[in-house]
Coordinates of C-alpha atoms and ligand atoms in Angstrom, one line a residue:
X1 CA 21.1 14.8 6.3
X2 CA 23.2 16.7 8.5
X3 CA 22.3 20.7 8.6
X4 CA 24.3 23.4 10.3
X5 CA 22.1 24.4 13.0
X6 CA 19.3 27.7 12.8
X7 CA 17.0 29.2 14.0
X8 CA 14.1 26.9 15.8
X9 CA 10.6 27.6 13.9
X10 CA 9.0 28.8 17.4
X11 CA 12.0 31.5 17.8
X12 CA 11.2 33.3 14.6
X13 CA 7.5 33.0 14.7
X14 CA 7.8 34.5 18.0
X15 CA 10.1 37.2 16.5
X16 CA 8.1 38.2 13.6
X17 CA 5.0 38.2 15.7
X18 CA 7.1 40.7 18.2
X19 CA 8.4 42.4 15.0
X20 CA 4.7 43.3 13.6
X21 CA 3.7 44.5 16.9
X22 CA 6.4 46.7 17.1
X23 CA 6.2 48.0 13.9
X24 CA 2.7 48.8 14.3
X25 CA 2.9 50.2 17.5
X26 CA 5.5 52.7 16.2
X27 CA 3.4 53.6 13.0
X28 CA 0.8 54.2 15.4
X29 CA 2.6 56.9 17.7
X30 CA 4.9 58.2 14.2
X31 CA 0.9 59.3 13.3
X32 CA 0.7 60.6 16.8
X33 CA 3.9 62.4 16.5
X34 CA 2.7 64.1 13.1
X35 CA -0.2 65.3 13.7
X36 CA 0.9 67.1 16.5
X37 CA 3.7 68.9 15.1
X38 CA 1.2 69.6 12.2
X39 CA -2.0 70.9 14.2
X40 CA -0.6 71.8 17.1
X41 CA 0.6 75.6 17.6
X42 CA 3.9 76.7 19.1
X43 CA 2.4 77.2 23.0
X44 CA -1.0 76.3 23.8
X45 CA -3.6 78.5 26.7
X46 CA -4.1 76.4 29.4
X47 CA -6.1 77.2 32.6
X48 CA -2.6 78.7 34.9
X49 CA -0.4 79.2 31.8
X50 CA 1.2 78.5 28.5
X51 CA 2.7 75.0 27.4
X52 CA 4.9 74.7 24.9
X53 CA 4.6 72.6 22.3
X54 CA 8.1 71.2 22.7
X55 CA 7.4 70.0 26.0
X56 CA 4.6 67.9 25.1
X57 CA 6.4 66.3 22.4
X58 CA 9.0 65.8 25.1
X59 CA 6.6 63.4 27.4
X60 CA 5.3 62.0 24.2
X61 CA 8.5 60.4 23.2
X62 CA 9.2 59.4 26.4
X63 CA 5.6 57.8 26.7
X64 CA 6.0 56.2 23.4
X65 CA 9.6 55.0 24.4
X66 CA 7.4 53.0 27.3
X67 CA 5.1 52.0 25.5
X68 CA 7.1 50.4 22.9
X69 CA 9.3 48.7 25.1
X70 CA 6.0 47.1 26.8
X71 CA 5.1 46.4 23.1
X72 CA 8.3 44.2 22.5
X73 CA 7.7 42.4 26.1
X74 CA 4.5 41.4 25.2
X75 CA 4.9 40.6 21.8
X76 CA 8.4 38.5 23.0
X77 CA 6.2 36.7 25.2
X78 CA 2.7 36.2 24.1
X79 CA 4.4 35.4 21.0
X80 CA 6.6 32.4 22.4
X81 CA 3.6 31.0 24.1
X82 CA 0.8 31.1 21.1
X83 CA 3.9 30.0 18.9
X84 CA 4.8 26.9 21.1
X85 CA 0.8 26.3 21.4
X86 CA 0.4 26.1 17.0
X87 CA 3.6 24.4 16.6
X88 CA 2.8 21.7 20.0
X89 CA 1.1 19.2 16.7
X90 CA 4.3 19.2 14.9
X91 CA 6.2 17.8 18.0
X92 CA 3.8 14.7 18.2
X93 CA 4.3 14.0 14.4
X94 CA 8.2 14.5 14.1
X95 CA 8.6 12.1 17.8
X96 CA 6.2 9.1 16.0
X97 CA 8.3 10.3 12.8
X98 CA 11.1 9.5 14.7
X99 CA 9.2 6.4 16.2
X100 CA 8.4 5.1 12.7
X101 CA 12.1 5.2 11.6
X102 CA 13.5 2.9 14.4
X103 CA 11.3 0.3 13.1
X104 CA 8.1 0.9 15.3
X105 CA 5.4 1.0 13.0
X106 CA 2.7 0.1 15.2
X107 CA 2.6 3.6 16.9
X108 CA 0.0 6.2 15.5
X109 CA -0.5 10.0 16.4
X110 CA -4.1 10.6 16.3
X111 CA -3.9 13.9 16.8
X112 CA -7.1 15.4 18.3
X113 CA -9.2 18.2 17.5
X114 CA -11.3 19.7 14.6
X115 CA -9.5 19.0 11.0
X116 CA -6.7 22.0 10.1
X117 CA -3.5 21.5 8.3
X118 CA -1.3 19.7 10.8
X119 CA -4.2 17.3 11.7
X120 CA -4.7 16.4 7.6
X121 CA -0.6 15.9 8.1
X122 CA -1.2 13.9 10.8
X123 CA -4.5 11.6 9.5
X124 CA -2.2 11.1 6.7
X125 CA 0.9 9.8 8.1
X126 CA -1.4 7.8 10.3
X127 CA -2.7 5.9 7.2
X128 CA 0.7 5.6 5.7
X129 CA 2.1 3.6 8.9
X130 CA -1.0 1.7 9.4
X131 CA -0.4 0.4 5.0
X132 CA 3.0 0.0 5.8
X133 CA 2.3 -2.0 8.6
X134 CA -0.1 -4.3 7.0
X135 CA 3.0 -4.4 4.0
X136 CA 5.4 -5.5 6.3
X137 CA 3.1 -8.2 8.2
X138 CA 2.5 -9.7 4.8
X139 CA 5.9 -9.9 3.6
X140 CA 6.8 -11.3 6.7
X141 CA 4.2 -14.0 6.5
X142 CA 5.0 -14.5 3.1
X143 CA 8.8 -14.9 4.1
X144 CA 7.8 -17.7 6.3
X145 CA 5.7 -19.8 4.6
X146 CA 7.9 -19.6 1.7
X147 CA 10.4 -21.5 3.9
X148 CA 8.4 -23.5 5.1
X149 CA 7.3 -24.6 2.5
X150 CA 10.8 -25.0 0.5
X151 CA 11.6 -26.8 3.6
X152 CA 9.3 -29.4 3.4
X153 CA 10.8 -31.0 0.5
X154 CA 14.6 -30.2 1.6
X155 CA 13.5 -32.2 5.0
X156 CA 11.9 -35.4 3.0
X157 CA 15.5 -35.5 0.8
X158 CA 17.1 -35.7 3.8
X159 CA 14.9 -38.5 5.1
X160 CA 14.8 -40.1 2.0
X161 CA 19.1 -40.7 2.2
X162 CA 19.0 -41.2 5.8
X163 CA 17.2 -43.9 5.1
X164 CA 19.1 -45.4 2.3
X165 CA 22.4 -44.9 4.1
X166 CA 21.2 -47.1 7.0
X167 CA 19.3 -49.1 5.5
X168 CA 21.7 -50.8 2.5
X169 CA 19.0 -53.6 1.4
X170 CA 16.8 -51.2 0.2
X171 CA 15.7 -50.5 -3.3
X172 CA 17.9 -47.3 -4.6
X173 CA 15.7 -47.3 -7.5
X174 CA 12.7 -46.4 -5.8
X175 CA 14.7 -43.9 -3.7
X176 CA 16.2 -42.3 -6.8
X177 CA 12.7 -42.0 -8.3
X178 CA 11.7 -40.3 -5.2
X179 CA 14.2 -38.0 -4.2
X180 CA 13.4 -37.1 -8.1
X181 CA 10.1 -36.3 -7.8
X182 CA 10.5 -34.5 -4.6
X183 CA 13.6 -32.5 -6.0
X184 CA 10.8 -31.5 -9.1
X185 CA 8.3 -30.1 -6.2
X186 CA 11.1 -27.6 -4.8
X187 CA 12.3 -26.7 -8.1
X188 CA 9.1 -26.2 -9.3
X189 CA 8.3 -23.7 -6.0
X190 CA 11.2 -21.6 -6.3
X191 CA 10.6 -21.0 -9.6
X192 CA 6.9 -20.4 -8.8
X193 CA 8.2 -17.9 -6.1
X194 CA 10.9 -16.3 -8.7
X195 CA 7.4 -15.5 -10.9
X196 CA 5.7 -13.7 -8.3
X197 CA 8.7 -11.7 -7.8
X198 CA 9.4 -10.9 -11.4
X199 CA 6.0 -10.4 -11.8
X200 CA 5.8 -7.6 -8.7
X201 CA 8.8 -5.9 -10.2
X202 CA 6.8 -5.6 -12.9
X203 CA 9.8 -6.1 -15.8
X204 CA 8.4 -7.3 -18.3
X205 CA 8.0 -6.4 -22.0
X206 CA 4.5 -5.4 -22.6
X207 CA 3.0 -6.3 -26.0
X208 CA -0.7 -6.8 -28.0
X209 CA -2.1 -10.0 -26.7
X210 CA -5.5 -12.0 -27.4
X211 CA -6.7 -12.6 -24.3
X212 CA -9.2 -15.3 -26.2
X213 CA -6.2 -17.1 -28.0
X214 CA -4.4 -17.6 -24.2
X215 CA -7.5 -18.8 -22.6
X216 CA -7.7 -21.5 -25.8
X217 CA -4.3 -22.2 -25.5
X218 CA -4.9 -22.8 -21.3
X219 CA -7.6 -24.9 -21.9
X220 CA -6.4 -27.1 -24.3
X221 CA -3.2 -27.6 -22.7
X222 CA -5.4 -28.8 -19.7
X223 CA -7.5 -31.0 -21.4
X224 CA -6.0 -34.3 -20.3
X225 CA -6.6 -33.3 -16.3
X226 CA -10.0 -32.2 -17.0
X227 CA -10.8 -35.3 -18.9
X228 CA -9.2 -37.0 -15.8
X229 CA -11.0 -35.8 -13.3
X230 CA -14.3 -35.9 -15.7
X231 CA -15.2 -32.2 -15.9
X232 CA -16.1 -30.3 -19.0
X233 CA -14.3 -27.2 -20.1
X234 CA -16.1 -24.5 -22.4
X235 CA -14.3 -21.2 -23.8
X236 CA -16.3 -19.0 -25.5
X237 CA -15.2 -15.1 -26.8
X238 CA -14.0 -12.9 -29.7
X239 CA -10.7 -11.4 -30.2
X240 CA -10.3 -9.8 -26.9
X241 CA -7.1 -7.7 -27.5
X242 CA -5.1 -6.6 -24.1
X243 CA -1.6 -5.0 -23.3
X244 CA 0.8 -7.1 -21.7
X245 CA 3.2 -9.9 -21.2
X246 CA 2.1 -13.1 -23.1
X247 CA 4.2 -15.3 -20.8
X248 CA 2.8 -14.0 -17.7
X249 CA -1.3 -13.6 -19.2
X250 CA -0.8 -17.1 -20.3
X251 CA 0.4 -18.1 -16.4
X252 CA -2.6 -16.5 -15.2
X253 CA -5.1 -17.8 -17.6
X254 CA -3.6 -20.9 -17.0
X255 CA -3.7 -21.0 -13.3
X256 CA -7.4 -19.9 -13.0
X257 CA -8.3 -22.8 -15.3
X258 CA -6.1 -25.5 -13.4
X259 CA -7.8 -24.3 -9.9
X260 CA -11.7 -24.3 -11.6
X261 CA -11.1 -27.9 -12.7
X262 CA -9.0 -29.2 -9.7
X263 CA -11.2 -27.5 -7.0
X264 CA -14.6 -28.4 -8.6
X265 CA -17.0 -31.3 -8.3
X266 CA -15.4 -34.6 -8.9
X267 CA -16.5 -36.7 -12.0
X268 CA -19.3 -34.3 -13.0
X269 CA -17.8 -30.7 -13.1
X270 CA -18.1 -28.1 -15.3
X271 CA -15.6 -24.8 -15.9
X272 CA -16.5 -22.1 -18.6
X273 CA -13.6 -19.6 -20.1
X274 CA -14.8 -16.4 -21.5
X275 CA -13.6 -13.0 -22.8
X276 CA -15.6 -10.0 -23.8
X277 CA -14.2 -6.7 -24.6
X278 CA -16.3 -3.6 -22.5
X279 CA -16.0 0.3 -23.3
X280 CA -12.7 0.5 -21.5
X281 CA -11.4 -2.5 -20.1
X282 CA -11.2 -6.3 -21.5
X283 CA -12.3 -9.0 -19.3
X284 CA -11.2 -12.7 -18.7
X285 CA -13.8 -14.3 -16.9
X286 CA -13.5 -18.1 -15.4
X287 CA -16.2 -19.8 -13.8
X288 CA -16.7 -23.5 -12.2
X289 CA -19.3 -25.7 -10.5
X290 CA -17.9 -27.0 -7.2
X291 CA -18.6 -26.3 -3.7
X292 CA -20.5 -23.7 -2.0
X293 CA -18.4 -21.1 -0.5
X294 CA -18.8 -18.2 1.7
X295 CA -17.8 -14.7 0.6
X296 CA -15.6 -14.1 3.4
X297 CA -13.6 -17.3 2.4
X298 CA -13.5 -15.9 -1.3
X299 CA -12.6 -13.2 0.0
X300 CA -9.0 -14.4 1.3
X301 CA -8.1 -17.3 -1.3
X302 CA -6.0 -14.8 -3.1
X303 CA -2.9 -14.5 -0.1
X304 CA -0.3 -15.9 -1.1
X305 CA 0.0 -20.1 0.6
X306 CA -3.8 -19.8 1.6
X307 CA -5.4 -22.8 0.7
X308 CA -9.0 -23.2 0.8
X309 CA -10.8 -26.3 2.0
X310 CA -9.1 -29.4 3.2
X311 CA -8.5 -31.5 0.3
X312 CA -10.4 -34.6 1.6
X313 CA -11.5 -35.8 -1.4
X314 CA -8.9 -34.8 -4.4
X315 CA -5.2 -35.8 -4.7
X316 CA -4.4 -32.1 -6.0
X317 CA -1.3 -31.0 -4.1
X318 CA -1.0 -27.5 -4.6
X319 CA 0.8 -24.5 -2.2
X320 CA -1.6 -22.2 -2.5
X321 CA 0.2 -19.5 -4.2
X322 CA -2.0 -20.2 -7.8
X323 CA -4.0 -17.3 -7.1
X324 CA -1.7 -15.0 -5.6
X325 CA 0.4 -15.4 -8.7
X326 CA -3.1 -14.4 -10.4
X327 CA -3.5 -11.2 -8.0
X328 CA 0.0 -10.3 -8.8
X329 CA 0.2 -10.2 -12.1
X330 CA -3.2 -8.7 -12.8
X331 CA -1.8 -6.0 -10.7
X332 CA 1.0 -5.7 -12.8
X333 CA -1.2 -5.3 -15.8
X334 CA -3.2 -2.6 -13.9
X335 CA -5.9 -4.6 -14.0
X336 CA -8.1 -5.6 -11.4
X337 CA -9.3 -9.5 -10.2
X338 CA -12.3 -10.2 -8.7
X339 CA -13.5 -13.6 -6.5
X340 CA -17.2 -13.8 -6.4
X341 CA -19.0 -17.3 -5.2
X342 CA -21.9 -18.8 -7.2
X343 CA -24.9 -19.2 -5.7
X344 CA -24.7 -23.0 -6.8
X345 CA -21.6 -23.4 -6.1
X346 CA -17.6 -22.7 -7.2
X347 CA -17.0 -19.6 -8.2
X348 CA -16.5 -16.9 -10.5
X349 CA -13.5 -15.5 -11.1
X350 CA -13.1 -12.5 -13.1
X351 CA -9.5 -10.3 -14.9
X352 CA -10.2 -6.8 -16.1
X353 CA -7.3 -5.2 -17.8
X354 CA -7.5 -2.0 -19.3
X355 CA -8.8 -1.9 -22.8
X356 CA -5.6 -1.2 -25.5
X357 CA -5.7 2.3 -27.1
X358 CA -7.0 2.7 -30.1
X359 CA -4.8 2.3 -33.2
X360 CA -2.5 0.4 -34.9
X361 CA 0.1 -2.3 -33.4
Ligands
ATP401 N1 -12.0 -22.1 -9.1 C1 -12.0 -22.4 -7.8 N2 -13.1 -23.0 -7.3 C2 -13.2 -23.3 -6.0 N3 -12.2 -23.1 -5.1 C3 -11.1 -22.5 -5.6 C4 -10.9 -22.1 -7.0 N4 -9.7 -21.6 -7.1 C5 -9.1 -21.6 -5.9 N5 -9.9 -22.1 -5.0 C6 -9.6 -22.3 -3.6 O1 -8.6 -21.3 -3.3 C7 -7.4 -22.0 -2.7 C8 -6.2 -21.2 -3.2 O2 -6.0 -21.4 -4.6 P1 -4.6 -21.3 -5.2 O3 -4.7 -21.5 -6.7 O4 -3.9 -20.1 -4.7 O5 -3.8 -22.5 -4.5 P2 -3.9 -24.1 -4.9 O6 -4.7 -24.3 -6.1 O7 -4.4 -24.7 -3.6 O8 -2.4 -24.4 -5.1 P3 -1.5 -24.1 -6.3 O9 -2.3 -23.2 -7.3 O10 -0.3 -23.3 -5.7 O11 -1.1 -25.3 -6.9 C9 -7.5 -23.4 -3.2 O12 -6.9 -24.3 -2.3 C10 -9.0 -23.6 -3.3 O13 -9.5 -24.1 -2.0
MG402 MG1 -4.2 -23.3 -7.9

């Protein structure tokens, strides 16, 4: 925004500060003034003479003249230096202001000394570059393994005709079926990474959802790779009734039940689906035999491409981004998801979404 140009802060706290001296200063001697026109008499006995009263008042006013005038110097000054000393905070924060807008976001102020109003400013701002930071990282991150990632299939299709151009004996057939299957993959990703986005944006219609219905409704439709991959599925739950979108609850019920039969013990697994409805919030909670993981690995399933153990022994090829969709849209539902490993093994996962108020609808 461009401003006409004023007064700098320092100049008018130096002023008032002058201004108040003054003023005081010239109460002080008015009081002078009065009292000795009051309570003084015309000419006063001193030892060798009279003196009159008007030539006291005479060196008064000239006294008072030099005294305020030694008032303003003092108050100019003294008032330019403490002013520049309490406003010497504000410089640091307006230059990594400044800083922060040019795209540096790695700077920080840390302002020292004991806590007062412009170090609380300055803590603040601290924390705000140091999350906007981490923001930006991410989203970078996330920029480049989503290419990466849409480039892998782009790069096989291109191998894929290569190969049939130069090579004219070779079965188009299998080729067709697959550049097909690798065209699926990339369609499938981008529309995987449209979700995520649609689902930050949060624009979605919100409506009255069983959460018990969608986990049914997950774990029947994945009934044929559980029975695959010989691992049991239980759901168990009452009504469960939560605020949201259905397409995007059913997404993330679905995903949690995919990744507890895919990433759990091959031929003998099992994966239970429950909902239970608390004081304030509803909860969806999945949990699978598999593995044993740490917490700190739990802990960092949920970015977005991070896949966990090397698939060594299951065919599942997944991106990673299952849980992150999971993360997102529980965020979008204000809810919050939580990762704990079991102590046998596989993990718990758990969706807490605010409980619907009361009443009809
Ligand atoms: N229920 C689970 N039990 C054990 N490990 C899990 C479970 N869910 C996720 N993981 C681990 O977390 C990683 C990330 O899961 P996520 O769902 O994000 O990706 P993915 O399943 O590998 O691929 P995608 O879901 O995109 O197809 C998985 O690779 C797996 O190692
Ligand atoms: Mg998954």
């Amino acid at each position: 925004m461009d401003r006409a140009p004023g007064l700098s802060v320092r100049l008018k706290l130096t002023l008032s500060y002058a201004g108040f001296l003054m003023l005081a200063g010239g109460l002080l001697l008015g009081a002078v003034w009065f009292f000795t026109l009051r309570h003084l008499p015309e000419f006063t006995n001193v030892p060798g003479g009279v003196l009159p009263r008007s030539i006291l008042l005479r060196d008064l006013a000239s006294a008072a003249g030099a005294v305020l005038l030694l008032l303003l110097m003092f108050g100019l000054g003294g008032g330019w230096i403490l002013a520049g000393r309490m406003l010497a905070p504000l410089t640091r924060i307006t230059d990594a202001t400044r800083l922060a807008t040019t795209g540096s976001l790695s700077h920080r102020i840390r302002l020292p000394g004991r806590a007062d109003e412009f170090r609380e400013l300055a803590d603040v701002f601290d924390g705000m570059l140091e999350r906007l930071e981490a923001h930006v990282a991410e989203q970078r991150r996330f920029a480049a393994n989503a290419s990466h990632e849409l480039r892998t299939p782009l790069a096989i299709s291109k191998a894929l005709l290569d190969v049939a151009r130069t090579d004219p004996d070779r079965d188009i057939g299998e080729v067709l079926e697959r550049l097909h299957s690798v065209n699926t993959r990339a369609i499938d990703l981008t529309e995987t990474l449209l979700l995520l986005s649609r689902a930050e944006q949060r624009s979605f219609t919100r409506e009255r959802v069983d959460l018990s219905l969608l986990a049914e409704e997950a774990a029947e439709t994945l009934l044929p790779l559980a029975e695959k991959r010989g691992v049991t599925v239980e759901t168990s739950g009452d009504i469960t009734p939560a605020i949201g979108s259905p397409t995007l609850l059913l997404q993330l019920t679905t995903n949690l039940v995919q990744n507890a039969i895919v990433h759990n013990l091959p031929g003998q697994g099992s994966v239970w689906v429950s909902t239970s409805v608390g004081p304030t919030t509803v909860v969806l909670a999945v949990e699978n035999t598999g593995e044993r993981l740490s917490p700190r690995m739990v802990s960092t399933l949920t970015e977005p491409f991070r896949r966990g153990t090397e698939r060594i022994h299951t065919d599942h090829a997944g991106v990673g981004l299952g849980l992150a969709i999971v993360k997102t849209i529980t965020h979008a539902h204000d809810g919050t998801l939580t990762l704990t490993p079991r102590s046998a093994g596989g993990i718990r996962v758990t969706v807490e979404l605010p409980a619907p108020m009361h009443g009809p609808g």
